Amino acid sequence: MVSEASREPRLGVAFLAFNEEALIAKTVQEAVTSLSAVAGLDWRVLVVNDGSRDRTGEIAEELARKDPRLLVVHHQGNKGYAVATETALRTTPGEVIMVVDGDGQHTMGDAPSFLAAMEQGADVVFCWKKKRYDPFSRLVLSKGLNILSRWLLGSPLHDINAGCRAFRREVARSLEIRHRINFVGAEIFARCRIAGWKVAEVVVRHFPREAGQSIHRPFNMAGTVARVIRYHIDLRGEIQRAQQ
């Protein structure tokens, strides 16, 4: 028999955090409140502190000391969004694992929608911020990413780079993120196509960032634009080779 202590919870939520001292406590506490309100749901919350230079890690540890359902992993130095995502996928406990930006722009009140999509057969679930409160530069960036992903990868998703996704545990443990770029949504979708994993999308609520600064900066340099295009072309090539 599997003991109660070793049994996987139904849901694990990992928040990716880099220099989010103004928001991480509120983000985690909102998750605790929302997840606790779901009847019968066994859950855990993990904070991946990606080498923050402020008090993000200390605040997360303080929260974890008060609640055994909260866990913290620290990177020694800032490894970047792709590595933080991979850490979350490998270490978060749960039959279903959600990886979420730790900046307070998502509510875990939407977690049941992701679980429902999993129960209907999805392996990976992306979110769609249908009504969004991003600054204009972020809207332009997201539009460009979506167009590239539809054109080069065949993505049907409305919001391929939104910061909230869910994975079956087996998928989370095996999904490999090879490209070290902040826009991991395109690679996650490409890996799903290559592996034959079923992708779904759910509409979520979105909230404006109240403090801190996003690591996803607008396309303000020709080199960045070229790198993102090359990233999508490389992913398309990987898909095509896998289908041969």
Short mmCIF file of C-alpha atoms in Angstrom, two decimals:
data_model
loop_
_atom_site.label_atom_id
_atom_site.label_comp_id
_atom_site.label_asym_id
_atom_site.label_seq_id
_atom_site.Cartn_x
_atom_site.Cartn_y
_atom_site.Cartn_z
CA MET A 1 0.00 0.00 0.00
CA VAL A 2 1.03 3.60 -0.65
CA SER A 3 1.17 5.58 2.59
CA GLU A 4 -0.73 8.84 2.96
CA ALA A 5 2.55 10.74 3.28
CA SER A 6 4.01 9.35 0.04
CA ARG A 7 0.84 9.48 -2.08
CA GLU A 8 0.91 12.04 -4.87
CA PRO A 9 -1.59 14.89 -4.39
CA ARG A 10 -4.12 15.36 -7.16
CA LEU A 11 -2.69 18.79 -8.04
CA GLY A 12 0.68 20.47 -7.66
CA VAL A 13 1.08 24.16 -8.53
CA ALA A 14 4.55 25.60 -9.16
CA PHE A 15 5.04 29.36 -9.15
CA LEU A 16 8.08 30.64 -11.05
CA ALA A 17 9.51 33.64 -9.23
CA PHE A 18 12.38 36.00 -9.92
CA ASN A 19 12.57 39.20 -7.86
CA GLU A 20 8.88 39.04 -6.89
CA GLU A 21 9.17 40.07 -3.23
CA ALA A 22 6.26 42.52 -3.57
CA LEU A 23 3.91 39.88 -4.97
CA ILE A 24 4.96 36.36 -4.00
CA ALA A 25 3.20 36.26 -0.61
CA LYS A 26 -0.07 37.52 -2.07
CA THR A 27 0.23 35.11 -5.01
CA VAL A 28 0.82 32.08 -2.80
CA GLN A 29 -1.85 33.07 -0.28
CA GLU A 30 -4.40 33.51 -3.08
CA ALA A 31 -3.52 30.02 -4.31
CA VAL A 32 -3.93 28.53 -0.83
CA THR A 33 -7.34 30.18 -0.44
CA SER A 34 -8.58 29.19 -3.89
CA LEU A 35 -7.32 25.61 -3.82
CA SER A 36 -8.63 25.04 -0.30
CA ALA A 37 -12.07 26.06 -1.51
CA VAL A 38 -12.19 23.16 -4.02
CA ALA A 39 -13.99 20.33 -2.24
CA GLY A 40 -11.93 17.18 -1.83
CA LEU A 41 -8.87 18.49 -3.70
CA ASP A 42 -5.49 17.38 -2.34
CA TRP A 43 -2.89 19.92 -3.44
CA ARG A 44 0.64 21.25 -2.92
CA VAL A 45 2.23 24.55 -3.91
CA LEU A 46 5.90 24.88 -4.87
CA VAL A 47 7.77 28.16 -5.33
CA VAL A 48 10.72 27.97 -7.72
CA ASN A 49 12.91 30.86 -6.64
CA ASP A 50 15.06 31.48 -9.71
CA GLY A 51 18.03 33.11 -8.00
CA SER A 52 16.12 36.21 -6.89
CA ARG A 53 18.30 39.06 -5.64
CA ASP A 54 15.57 40.43 -3.36
CA ARG A 55 13.61 38.79 -0.50
CA THR A 56 11.51 36.48 -2.68
CA GLY A 57 13.23 33.34 -1.39
CA GLU A 58 13.07 34.42 2.26
CA ILE A 59 9.37 35.27 2.02
CA ALA A 60 8.62 31.93 0.34
CA GLU A 61 10.51 30.06 3.07
CA GLU A 62 8.58 31.95 5.77
CA LEU A 63 5.30 30.87 4.17
CA ALA A 64 6.47 27.26 3.86
CA ARG A 65 7.42 27.10 7.53
CA LYS A 66 3.82 27.93 8.43
CA ASP A 67 2.14 25.47 6.04
CA PRO A 68 3.49 21.98 5.23
CA ARG A 69 1.62 22.03 1.92
CA LEU A 70 4.00 24.76 0.68
CA LEU A 71 7.45 23.91 -0.69
CA VAL A 72 10.37 25.99 -1.98
CA VAL A 73 13.20 25.23 -4.41
CA HIS A 74 16.06 27.71 -4.85
CA HIS A 75 18.33 28.14 -7.86
CA GLN A 76 21.85 29.29 -7.16
CA GLY A 77 21.83 32.32 -9.43
CA ASN A 78 19.27 33.28 -12.05
CA LYS A 79 18.95 30.40 -14.53
CA GLY A 80 16.20 31.91 -16.69
CA TYR A 81 12.60 31.06 -17.45
CA ALA A 82 13.25 27.87 -19.42
CA VAL A 83 15.33 26.28 -16.66
CA ALA A 84 12.88 27.41 -13.96
CA THR A 85 10.07 25.79 -15.94
CA GLU A 86 12.06 22.57 -16.24
CA THR A 87 12.73 22.58 -12.48
CA ALA A 88 9.00 22.94 -11.85
CA LEU A 89 8.17 20.08 -14.21
CA ARG A 90 10.72 17.76 -12.60
CA THR A 91 10.13 18.51 -8.90
CA THR A 92 6.51 19.55 -8.33
CA PRO A 93 4.47 16.78 -6.69
CA GLY A 94 1.08 15.96 -8.16
CA GLU A 95 -0.84 13.80 -10.62
CA VAL A 96 -1.45 17.08 -12.48
CA ILE A 97 1.22 19.78 -12.39
CA MET A 98 0.50 23.41 -13.11
CA VAL A 99 3.37 25.81 -13.89
CA VAL A 100 2.39 29.41 -13.31
CA ASP A 101 4.14 32.78 -13.39
CA GLY A 102 4.52 33.99 -9.80
CA ASP A 103 3.49 37.58 -10.48
CA GLY A 104 -0.13 37.45 -9.39
CA GLN A 105 -1.66 37.66 -12.86
CA HIS A 106 -3.48 34.32 -12.54
CA THR A 107 -5.91 32.92 -9.98
CA MET A 108 -5.92 29.33 -8.83
CA GLY A 109 -9.66 29.67 -8.76
CA ASP A 110 -9.30 28.56 -12.40
CA ALA A 111 -7.51 25.32 -11.46
CA PRO A 112 -10.73 23.24 -11.74
CA SER A 113 -10.94 24.16 -15.44
CA PHE A 114 -7.50 22.65 -16.03
CA LEU A 115 -8.39 19.52 -14.05
CA ALA A 116 -11.61 19.14 -16.05
CA ALA A 117 -9.66 19.33 -19.32
CA MET A 118 -7.32 16.63 -18.01
CA GLU A 119 -10.28 14.44 -17.10
CA GLN A 120 -11.49 14.83 -20.70
CA GLY A 121 -8.22 13.39 -22.00
CA ALA A 122 -5.79 16.29 -22.40
CA ASP A 123 -2.11 15.74 -21.62
CA VAL A 124 -1.13 19.42 -21.62
CA VAL A 125 -3.48 22.35 -21.09
CA PHE A 126 -2.63 25.92 -22.09
CA CYS A 127 -4.49 28.93 -20.79
CA TRP A 128 -6.13 31.61 -22.89
CA LYS A 129 -6.32 35.10 -21.41
CA LYS A 130 -9.34 35.95 -23.54
CA LYS A 131 -9.81 39.25 -21.72
CA ARG A 132 -6.40 40.55 -20.80
CA TYR A 133 -4.88 43.53 -19.05
CA ASP A 134 -1.36 43.54 -20.45
CA PRO A 135 0.41 46.73 -21.52
CA PHE A 136 0.34 47.50 -25.24
CA SER A 137 3.92 46.29 -25.80
CA ARG A 138 3.08 42.90 -24.31
CA LEU A 139 -0.05 42.62 -26.44
CA VAL A 140 2.03 43.24 -29.57
CA LEU A 141 4.64 40.70 -28.45
CA SER A 142 1.99 38.04 -27.75
CA LYS A 143 0.30 38.69 -31.09
CA GLY A 144 3.60 38.21 -32.89
CA LEU A 145 4.35 34.98 -31.05
CA ASN A 146 0.90 33.59 -31.82
CA ILE A 147 1.21 34.43 -35.52
CA LEU A 148 4.66 32.82 -35.73
CA SER A 149 3.48 29.71 -33.90
CA ARG A 150 0.42 29.29 -36.11
CA TRP A 151 2.41 29.82 -39.29
CA LEU A 152 5.50 27.76 -38.49
CA LEU A 153 4.28 25.20 -35.93
CA GLY A 154 0.64 24.71 -36.84
CA SER A 155 -0.51 25.87 -33.41
CA PRO A 156 -4.28 26.35 -32.97
CA LEU A 157 -3.76 28.09 -29.62
CA HIS A 158 -4.94 31.63 -28.96
CA ASP A 159 -2.27 32.42 -26.34
CA ILE A 160 0.74 30.16 -26.75
CA ASN A 161 2.99 32.05 -24.34
CA ALA A 162 0.54 32.78 -21.51
CA GLY A 163 2.01 32.06 -18.09
CA CYS A 164 -0.20 29.24 -16.84
CA ARG A 165 -0.11 25.64 -18.09
CA ALA A 166 -0.98 22.20 -16.74
CA PHE A 167 0.64 18.83 -17.45
CA ARG A 168 -0.01 15.21 -16.64
CA ARG A 169 2.70 14.04 -14.27
CA GLU A 170 4.19 11.57 -16.78
CA VAL A 171 4.38 14.32 -19.40
CA ALA A 172 5.89 16.81 -16.96
CA ARG A 173 8.62 14.40 -15.95
CA SER A 174 9.58 13.54 -19.53
CA LEU A 175 9.11 16.86 -21.35
CA GLU A 176 12.50 18.29 -22.33
CA ILE A 177 13.05 22.02 -22.85
CA ARG A 178 16.16 22.33 -24.99
CA HIS A 179 16.08 25.98 -26.04
CA ARG A 180 17.20 28.53 -23.47
CA ILE A 181 14.79 31.30 -24.33
CA ASN A 182 12.08 32.89 -22.19
CA PHE A 183 9.26 32.09 -24.63
CA VAL A 184 8.87 28.41 -23.75
CA GLY A 185 5.25 27.99 -24.89
CA ALA A 186 6.21 27.36 -28.51
CA GLU A 187 8.66 24.62 -27.55
CA ILE A 188 6.15 22.98 -25.21
CA PHE A 189 3.63 22.89 -28.06
CA ALA A 190 6.26 21.50 -30.44
CA ARG A 191 7.21 18.75 -27.97
CA CYS A 192 3.53 17.84 -27.71
CA ARG A 193 3.24 17.51 -31.49
CA ILE A 194 6.38 15.37 -31.67
CA ALA A 195 5.32 13.08 -28.81
CA GLY A 196 1.67 12.88 -29.84
CA TRP A 197 0.42 14.40 -26.57
CA LYS A 198 -3.08 15.85 -26.66
CA VAL A 199 -3.22 19.62 -26.18
CA ALA A 200 -6.20 21.57 -24.87
CA GLU A 201 -6.87 25.20 -24.03
CA VAL A 202 -9.03 26.78 -21.31
CA VAL A 203 -10.14 30.37 -20.84
CA VAL A 204 -8.82 31.94 -17.62
CA ARG A 205 -9.21 35.18 -15.79
CA HIS A 206 -6.36 37.66 -16.03
CA PHE A 207 -5.26 40.36 -13.62
CA PRO A 208 -2.88 43.26 -14.23
CA ARG A 209 0.58 43.05 -12.68
CA GLU A 210 0.54 45.14 -9.51
CA ALA A 211 4.28 45.42 -8.88
CA GLY A 212 7.66 44.27 -10.10
CA GLN A 213 8.81 43.96 -13.69
CA SER A 214 8.14 41.27 -16.26
CA ILE A 215 11.11 39.33 -17.63
CA HIS A 216 9.29 39.21 -20.98
CA ARG A 217 10.41 42.44 -22.56
CA PRO A 218 8.99 43.79 -25.84
CA PHE A 219 10.81 43.23 -29.10
CA ASN A 220 13.06 46.27 -28.91
CA MET A 221 16.09 44.88 -30.70
CA ALA A 222 16.51 43.39 -34.15
CA GLY A 223 18.65 40.64 -32.61
CA THR A 224 15.83 39.57 -30.32
CA VAL A 225 13.37 39.42 -33.21
CA ALA A 226 15.82 37.36 -35.26
CA ARG A 227 16.41 34.98 -32.36
CA VAL A 228 12.70 34.38 -31.82
CA ILE A 229 12.13 33.72 -35.53
CA ARG A 230 15.08 31.34 -35.61
CA TYR A 231 13.71 29.59 -32.52
CA HIS A 232 10.40 28.92 -34.29
CA ILE A 233 12.15 27.79 -37.48
CA ASP A 234 14.30 25.37 -35.46
CA LEU A 235 11.21 23.98 -33.74
CA ARG A 236 9.46 23.53 -37.09
CA GLY A 237 12.50 21.61 -38.32
CA GLU A 238 12.37 19.33 -35.28
CA ILE A 239 8.69 18.61 -35.92
CA GLN A 240 9.29 17.87 -39.59
CA ARG A 241 12.20 15.52 -38.85
CA ALA A 242 10.11 13.66 -36.24
CA GLN A 243 7.34 13.14 -38.83
CA GLN A 244 9.62 11.68 -41.50
#
